[in-house]
Short mmCIF file of the C-alpha atoms (twelve columns), coordinates in Angstrom:
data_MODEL
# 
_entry.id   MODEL 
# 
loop_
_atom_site.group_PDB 
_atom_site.id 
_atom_site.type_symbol 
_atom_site.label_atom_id 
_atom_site.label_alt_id 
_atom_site.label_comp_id 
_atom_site.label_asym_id 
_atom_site.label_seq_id 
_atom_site.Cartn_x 
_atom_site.Cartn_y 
_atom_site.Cartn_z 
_atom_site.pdbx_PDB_model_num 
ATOM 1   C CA . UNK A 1   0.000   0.000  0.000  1 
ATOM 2   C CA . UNK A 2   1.537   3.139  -0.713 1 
ATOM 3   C CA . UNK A 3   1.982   5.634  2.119  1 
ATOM 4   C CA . UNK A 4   0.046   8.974  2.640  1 
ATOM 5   C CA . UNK A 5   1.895   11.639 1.304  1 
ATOM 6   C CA . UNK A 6   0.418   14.581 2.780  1 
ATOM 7   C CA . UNK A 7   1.363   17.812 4.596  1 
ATOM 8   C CA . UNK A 8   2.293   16.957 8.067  1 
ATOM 9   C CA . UNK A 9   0.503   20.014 10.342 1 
ATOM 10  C CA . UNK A 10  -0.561  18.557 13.238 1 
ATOM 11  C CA . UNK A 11  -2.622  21.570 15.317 1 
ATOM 12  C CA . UNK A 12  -4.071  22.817 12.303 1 
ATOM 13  C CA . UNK A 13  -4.941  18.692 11.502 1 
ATOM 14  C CA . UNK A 14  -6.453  18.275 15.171 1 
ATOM 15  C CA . UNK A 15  -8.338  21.374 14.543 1 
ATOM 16  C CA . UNK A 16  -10.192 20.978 11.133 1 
ATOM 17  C CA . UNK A 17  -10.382 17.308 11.117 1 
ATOM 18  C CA . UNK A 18  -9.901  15.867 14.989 1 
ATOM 19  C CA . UNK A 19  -11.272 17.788 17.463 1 
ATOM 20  C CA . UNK A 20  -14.776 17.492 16.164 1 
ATOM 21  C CA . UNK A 21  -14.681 13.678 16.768 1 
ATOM 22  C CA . UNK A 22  -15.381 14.545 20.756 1 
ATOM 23  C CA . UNK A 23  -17.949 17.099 20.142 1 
ATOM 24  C CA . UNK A 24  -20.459 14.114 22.249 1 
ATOM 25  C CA . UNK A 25  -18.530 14.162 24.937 1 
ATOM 26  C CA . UNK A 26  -18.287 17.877 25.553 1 
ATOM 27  C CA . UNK A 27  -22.038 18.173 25.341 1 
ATOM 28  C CA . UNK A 28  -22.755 15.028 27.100 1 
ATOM 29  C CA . UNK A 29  -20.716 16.296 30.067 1 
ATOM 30  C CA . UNK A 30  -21.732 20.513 29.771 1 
ATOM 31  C CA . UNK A 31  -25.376 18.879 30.140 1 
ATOM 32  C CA . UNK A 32  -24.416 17.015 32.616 1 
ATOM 33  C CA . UNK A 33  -23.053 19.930 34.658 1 
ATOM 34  C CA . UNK A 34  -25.569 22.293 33.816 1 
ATOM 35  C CA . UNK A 35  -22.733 24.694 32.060 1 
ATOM 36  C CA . UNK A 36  -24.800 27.775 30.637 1 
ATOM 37  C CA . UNK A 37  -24.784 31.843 31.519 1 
ATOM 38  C CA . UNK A 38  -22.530 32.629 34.427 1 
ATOM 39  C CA . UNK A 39  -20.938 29.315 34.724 1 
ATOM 40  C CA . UNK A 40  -16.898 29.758 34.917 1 
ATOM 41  C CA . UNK A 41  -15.113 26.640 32.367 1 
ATOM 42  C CA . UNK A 42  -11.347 26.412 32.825 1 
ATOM 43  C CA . UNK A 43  -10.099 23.825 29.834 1 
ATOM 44  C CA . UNK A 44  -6.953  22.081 30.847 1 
ATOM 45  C CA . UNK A 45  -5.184  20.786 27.658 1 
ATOM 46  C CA . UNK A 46  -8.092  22.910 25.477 1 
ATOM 47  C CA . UNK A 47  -6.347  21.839 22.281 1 
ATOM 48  C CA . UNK A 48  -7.003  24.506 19.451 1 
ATOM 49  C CA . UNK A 49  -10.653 25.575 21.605 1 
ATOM 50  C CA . UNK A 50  -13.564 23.742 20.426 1 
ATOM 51  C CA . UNK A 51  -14.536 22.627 23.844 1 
ATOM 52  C CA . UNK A 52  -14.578 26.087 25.264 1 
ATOM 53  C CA . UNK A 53  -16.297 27.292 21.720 1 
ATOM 54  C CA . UNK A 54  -18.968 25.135 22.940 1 
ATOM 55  C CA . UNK A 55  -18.926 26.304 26.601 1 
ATOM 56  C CA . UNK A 56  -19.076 29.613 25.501 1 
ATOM 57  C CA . UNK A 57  -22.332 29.426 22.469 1 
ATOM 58  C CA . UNK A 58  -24.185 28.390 26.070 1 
ATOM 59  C CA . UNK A 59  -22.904 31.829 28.085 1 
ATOM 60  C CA . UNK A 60  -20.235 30.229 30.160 1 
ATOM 61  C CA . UNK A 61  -16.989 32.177 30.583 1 
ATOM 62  C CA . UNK A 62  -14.151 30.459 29.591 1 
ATOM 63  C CA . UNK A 63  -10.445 30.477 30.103 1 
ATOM 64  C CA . UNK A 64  -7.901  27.950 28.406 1 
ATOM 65  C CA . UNK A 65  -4.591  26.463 28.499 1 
ATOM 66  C CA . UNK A 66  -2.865  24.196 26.847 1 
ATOM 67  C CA . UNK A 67  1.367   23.463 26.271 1 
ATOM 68  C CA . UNK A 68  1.313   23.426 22.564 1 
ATOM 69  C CA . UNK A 69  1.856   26.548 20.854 1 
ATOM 70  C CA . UNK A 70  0.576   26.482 18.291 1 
ATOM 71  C CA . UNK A 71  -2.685  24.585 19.101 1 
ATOM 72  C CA . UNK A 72  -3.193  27.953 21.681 1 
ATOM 73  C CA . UNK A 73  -2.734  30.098 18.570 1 
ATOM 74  C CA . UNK A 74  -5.282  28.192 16.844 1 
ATOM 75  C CA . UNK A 75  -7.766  28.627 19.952 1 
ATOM 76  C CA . UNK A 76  -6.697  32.218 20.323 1 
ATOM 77  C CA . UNK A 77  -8.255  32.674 16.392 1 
ATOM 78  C CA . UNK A 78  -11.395 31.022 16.989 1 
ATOM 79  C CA . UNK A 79  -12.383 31.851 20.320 1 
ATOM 80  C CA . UNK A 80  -14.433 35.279 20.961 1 
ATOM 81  C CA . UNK A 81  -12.582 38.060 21.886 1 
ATOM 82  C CA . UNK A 82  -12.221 38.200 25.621 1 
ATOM 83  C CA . UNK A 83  -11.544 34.639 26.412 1 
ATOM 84  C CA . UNK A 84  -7.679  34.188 27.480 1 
ATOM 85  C CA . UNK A 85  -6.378  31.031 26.301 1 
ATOM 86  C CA . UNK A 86  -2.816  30.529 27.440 1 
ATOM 87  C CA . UNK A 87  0.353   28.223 27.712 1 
ATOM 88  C CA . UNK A 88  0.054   27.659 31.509 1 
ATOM 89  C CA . UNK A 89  -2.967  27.526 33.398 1 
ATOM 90  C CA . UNK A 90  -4.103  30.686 34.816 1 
ATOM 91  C CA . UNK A 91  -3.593  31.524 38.589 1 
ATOM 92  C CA . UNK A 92  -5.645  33.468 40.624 1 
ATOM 93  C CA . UNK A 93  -9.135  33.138 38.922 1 
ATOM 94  C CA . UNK A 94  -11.660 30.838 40.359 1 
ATOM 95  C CA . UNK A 95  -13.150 28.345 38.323 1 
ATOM 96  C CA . UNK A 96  -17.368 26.433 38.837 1 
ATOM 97  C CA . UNK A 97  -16.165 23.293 36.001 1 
ATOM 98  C CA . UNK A 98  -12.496 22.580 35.136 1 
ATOM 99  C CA . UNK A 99  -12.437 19.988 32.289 1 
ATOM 100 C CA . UNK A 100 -9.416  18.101 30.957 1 
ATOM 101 C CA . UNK A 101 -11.244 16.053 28.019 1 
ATOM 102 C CA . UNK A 102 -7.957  15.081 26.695 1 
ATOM 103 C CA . UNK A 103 -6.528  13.582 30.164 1 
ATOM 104 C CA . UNK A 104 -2.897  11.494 30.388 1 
ATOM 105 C CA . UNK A 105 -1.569  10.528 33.541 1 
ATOM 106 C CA . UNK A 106 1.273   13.273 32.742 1 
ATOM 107 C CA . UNK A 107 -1.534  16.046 33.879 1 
ATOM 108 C CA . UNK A 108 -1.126  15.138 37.716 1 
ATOM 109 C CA . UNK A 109 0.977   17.829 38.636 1 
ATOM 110 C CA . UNK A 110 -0.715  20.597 37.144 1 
ATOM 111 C CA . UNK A 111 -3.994  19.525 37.808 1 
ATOM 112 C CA . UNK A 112 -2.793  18.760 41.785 1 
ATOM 113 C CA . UNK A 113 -1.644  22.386 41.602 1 
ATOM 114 C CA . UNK A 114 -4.755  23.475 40.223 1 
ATOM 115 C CA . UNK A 115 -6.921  21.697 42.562 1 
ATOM 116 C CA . UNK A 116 -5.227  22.524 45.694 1 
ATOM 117 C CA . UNK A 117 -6.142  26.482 44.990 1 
ATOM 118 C CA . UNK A 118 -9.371  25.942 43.383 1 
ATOM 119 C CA . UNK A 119 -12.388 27.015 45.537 1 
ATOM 120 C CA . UNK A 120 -14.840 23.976 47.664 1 
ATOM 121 C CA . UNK A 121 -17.013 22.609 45.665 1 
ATOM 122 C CA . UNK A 122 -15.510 23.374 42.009 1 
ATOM 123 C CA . UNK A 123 -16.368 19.977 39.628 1 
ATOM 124 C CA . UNK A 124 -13.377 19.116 37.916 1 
ATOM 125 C CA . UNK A 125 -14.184 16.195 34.436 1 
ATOM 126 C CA . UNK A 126 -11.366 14.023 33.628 1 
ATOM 127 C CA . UNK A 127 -12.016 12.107 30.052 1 
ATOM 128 C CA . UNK A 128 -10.362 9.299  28.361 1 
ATOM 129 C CA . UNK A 129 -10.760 6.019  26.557 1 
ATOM 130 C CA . UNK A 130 -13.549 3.924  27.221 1 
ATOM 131 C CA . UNK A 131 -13.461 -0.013 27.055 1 
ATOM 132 C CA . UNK A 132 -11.061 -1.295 24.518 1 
ATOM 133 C CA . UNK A 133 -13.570 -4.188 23.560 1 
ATOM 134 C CA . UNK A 134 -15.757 -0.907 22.258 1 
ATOM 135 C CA . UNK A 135 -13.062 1.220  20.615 1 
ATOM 136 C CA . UNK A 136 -12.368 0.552  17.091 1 
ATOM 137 C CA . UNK A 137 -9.262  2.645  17.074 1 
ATOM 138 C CA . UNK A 138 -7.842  0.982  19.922 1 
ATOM 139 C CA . UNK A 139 -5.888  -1.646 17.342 1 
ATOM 140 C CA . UNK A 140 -4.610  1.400  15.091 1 
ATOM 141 C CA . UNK A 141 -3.203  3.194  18.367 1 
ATOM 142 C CA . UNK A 142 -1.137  0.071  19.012 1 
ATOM 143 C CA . UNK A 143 0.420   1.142  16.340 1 
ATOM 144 C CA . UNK A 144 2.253   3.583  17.524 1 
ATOM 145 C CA . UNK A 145 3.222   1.669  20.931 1 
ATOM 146 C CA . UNK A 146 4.758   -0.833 18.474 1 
ATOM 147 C CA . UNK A 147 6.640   1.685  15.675 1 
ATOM 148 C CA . UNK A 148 8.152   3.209  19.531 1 
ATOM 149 C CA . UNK A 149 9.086   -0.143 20.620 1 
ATOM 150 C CA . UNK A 150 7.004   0.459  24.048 1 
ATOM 151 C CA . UNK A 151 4.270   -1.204 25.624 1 
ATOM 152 C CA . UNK A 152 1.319   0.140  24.705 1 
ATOM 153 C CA . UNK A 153 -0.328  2.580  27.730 1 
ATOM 154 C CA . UNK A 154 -4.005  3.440  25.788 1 
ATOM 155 C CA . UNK A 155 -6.094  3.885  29.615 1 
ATOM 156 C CA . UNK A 156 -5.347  6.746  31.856 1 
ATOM 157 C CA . UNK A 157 -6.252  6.245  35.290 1 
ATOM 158 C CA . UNK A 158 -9.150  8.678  35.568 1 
ATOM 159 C CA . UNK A 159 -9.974  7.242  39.265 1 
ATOM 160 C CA . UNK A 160 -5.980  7.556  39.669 1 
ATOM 161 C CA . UNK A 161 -5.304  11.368 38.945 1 
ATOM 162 C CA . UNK A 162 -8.700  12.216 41.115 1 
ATOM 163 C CA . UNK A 163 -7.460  10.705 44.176 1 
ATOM 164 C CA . UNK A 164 -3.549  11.443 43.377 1 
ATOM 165 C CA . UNK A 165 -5.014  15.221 43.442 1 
ATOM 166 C CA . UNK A 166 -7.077  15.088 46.785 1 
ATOM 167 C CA . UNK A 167 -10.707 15.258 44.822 1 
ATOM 168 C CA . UNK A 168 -13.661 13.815 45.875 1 
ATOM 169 C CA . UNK A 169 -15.005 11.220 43.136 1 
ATOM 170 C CA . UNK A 170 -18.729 12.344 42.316 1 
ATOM 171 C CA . UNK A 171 -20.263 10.334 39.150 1 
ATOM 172 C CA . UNK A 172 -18.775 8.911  35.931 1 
ATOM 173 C CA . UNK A 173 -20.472 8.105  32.527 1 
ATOM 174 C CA . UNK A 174 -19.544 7.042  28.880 1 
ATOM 175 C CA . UNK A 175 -20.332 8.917  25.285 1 
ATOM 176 C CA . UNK A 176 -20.704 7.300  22.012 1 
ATOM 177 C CA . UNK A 177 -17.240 9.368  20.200 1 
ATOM 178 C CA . UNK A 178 -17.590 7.695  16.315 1 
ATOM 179 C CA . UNK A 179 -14.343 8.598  14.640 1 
ATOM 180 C CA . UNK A 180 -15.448 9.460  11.046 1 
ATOM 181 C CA . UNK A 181 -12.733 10.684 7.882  1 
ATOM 182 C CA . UNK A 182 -14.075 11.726 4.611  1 
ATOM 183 C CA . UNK A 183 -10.672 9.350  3.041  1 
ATOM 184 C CA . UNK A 184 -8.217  7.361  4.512  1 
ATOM 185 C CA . UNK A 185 -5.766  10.306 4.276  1 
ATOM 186 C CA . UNK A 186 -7.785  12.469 6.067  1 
ATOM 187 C CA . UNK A 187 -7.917  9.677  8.802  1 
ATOM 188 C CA . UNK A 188 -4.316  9.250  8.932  1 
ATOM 189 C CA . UNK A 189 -3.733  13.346 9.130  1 
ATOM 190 C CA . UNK A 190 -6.662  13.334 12.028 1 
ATOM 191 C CA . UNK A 191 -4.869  10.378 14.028 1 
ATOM 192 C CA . UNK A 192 -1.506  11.570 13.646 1 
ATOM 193 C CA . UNK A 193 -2.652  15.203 14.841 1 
ATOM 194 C CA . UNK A 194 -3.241  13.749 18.412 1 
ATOM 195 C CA . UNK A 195 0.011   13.296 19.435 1 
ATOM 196 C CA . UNK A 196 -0.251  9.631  20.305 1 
ATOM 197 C CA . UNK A 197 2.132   8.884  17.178 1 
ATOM 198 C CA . UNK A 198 4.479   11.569 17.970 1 
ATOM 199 C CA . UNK A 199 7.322   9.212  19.758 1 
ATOM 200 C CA . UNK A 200 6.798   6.459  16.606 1 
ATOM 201 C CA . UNK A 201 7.503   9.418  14.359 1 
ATOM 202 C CA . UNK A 202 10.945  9.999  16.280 1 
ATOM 203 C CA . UNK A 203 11.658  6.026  16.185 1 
ATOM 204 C CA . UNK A 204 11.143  5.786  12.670 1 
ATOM 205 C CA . UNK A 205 9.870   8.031  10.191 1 
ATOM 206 C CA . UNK A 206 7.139   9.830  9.063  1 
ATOM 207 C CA . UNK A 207 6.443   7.777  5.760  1 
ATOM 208 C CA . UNK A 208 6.978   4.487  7.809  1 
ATOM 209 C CA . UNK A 209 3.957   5.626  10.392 1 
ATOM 210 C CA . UNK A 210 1.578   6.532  7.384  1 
ATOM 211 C CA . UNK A 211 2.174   3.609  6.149  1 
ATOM 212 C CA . UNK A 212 1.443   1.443  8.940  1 
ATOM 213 C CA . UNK A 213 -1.815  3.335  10.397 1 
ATOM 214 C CA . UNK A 214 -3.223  3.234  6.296  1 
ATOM 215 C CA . UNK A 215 -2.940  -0.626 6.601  1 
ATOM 216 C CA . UNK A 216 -4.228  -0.203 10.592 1 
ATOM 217 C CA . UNK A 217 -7.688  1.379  8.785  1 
ATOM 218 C CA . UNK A 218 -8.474  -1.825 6.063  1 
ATOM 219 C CA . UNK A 219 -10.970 -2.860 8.310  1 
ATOM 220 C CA . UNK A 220 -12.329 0.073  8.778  1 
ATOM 221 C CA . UNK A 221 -12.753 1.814  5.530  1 
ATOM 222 C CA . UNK A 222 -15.968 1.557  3.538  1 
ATOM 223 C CA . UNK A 223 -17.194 0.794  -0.204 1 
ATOM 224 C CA . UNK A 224 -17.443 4.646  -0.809 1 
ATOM 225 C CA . UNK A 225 -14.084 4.792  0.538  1 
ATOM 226 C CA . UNK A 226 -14.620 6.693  4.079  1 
ATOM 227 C CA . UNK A 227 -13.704 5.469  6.971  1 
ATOM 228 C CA . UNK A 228 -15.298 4.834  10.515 1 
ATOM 229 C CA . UNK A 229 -14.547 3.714  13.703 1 
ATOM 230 C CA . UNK A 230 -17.232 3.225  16.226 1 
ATOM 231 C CA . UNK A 231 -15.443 4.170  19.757 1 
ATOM 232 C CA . UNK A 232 -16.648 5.208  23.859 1 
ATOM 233 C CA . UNK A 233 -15.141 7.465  25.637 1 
ATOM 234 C CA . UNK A 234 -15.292 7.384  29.294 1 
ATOM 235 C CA . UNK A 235 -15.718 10.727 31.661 1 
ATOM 236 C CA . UNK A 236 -15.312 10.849 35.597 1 
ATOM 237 C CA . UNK A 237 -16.798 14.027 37.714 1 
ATOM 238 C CA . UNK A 238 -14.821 14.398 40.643 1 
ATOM 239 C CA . UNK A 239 -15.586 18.003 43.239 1 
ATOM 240 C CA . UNK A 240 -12.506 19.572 45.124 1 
ATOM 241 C CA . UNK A 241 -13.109 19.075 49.046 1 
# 
């Protein structure tokens, strides 16, 4: 099979092709929550801003951060004017919801940091992937655990980083999060734009990863030649004490 050869721009790939794949899990859990007018939405890891988009069409005020640069840039052209969307989370505001939809273990020490100056009360949403038995792109993930020669680490400890930051667990629940690409290149841009391929990229090259995630898809691309990926995502609620 002969490799993708497209332009490799990951924050502008996560933002026009990616990012819309969790759109049910950001309303599922802003329902949940009862985000609307006055509510205060902190976005840990906010990616290029759809999240907080969202929070804000319902009259939250929103803040944002996220480490990648260029991904806050992104946010920073989307997002109304007013919101501040920056590298490292914001101190001295207080916060009703603070989400981290795109959760690793790696977020401990900023979220423990976070939490311990947050006010009582404050919900904080941790999200990540659901069962693998009912993710689809579980199998093109391994992937890039293989290409990096590690063992492959898919499930963050949601329950983990809410008691490893002194929260108090308060509910879970689990959103339907279809991955859908109008081609298999636009798949392959989408997955490699959420950094989970980023070390097999180092180990290897970029060619070699295309490759490998194209002939990851066979099974999942369809007569007209789009692909789809049934998957769950899984959300815990968790309140600062």
């Amino acid at each position: 099979m002969t490799p993708t050869l497209v332009p490799h721009h990951p924050a502008r790939d996560w933002a026009e092709i990616q990012e819309r794949m969790l759109v049910p899990l950001y309303e599922a859990v802003y329902d949940r929550l009862g985000v609307g007018a006055g509510t205060r939405v902190l976005g840990l890891r906010c990616g290029s801003g759809l999240a907080l988009l969202m929070a804000a069409a319902r009259g939250a005020r929103v803040a944002g951060a996220d480490r990648d640069h260029a991904r806050v840039e992104l946010a920073r052209e989307r997002l109304p004017e007013g919101v501040t969307v920056t590298e490292e989370p914001p101190e001295g505001d207080t916060y009703d919801v603070i989400t981290a939809f795109h959760t690793t273990d790696a977020l401990l020490p900023e979220l423990a940091a976070l939490t311990r100056t947050a006010q009582p009360g404050a919900t904080v949403v941790l999200a990540g992937w659901g069962p693998p038995e009912r993710c689809s792109t579980e199998a093109v993930l391994r992937v890039a655990a293989r290409l990096a020669d590690r063992r492959p680490a898919l499930r963050t400890d949601l329950e983990g980083l809410v008691a490893g930051a002194g929260l108090r667990p308060a509910g879970s629940g689990r959103v339907a999060c279809p991955f859908g690409y109008a081609d298999e290149g636009s798949a392959v841009r989408g997955l490699l734009s959420t950094g989970a391929f980023d070390e097999a990229v180092r180990a290897t090259e970029l060619s070699q990863v295309e490759k490998e995630i194209e002939e990851a898809l066979a099974p999942h691309v369809r007569a007209d030649g789009t692909v789809w990926m049934p998957n769950v995502f899984r959300y815990v609620v968790a309140r600062v004490a």
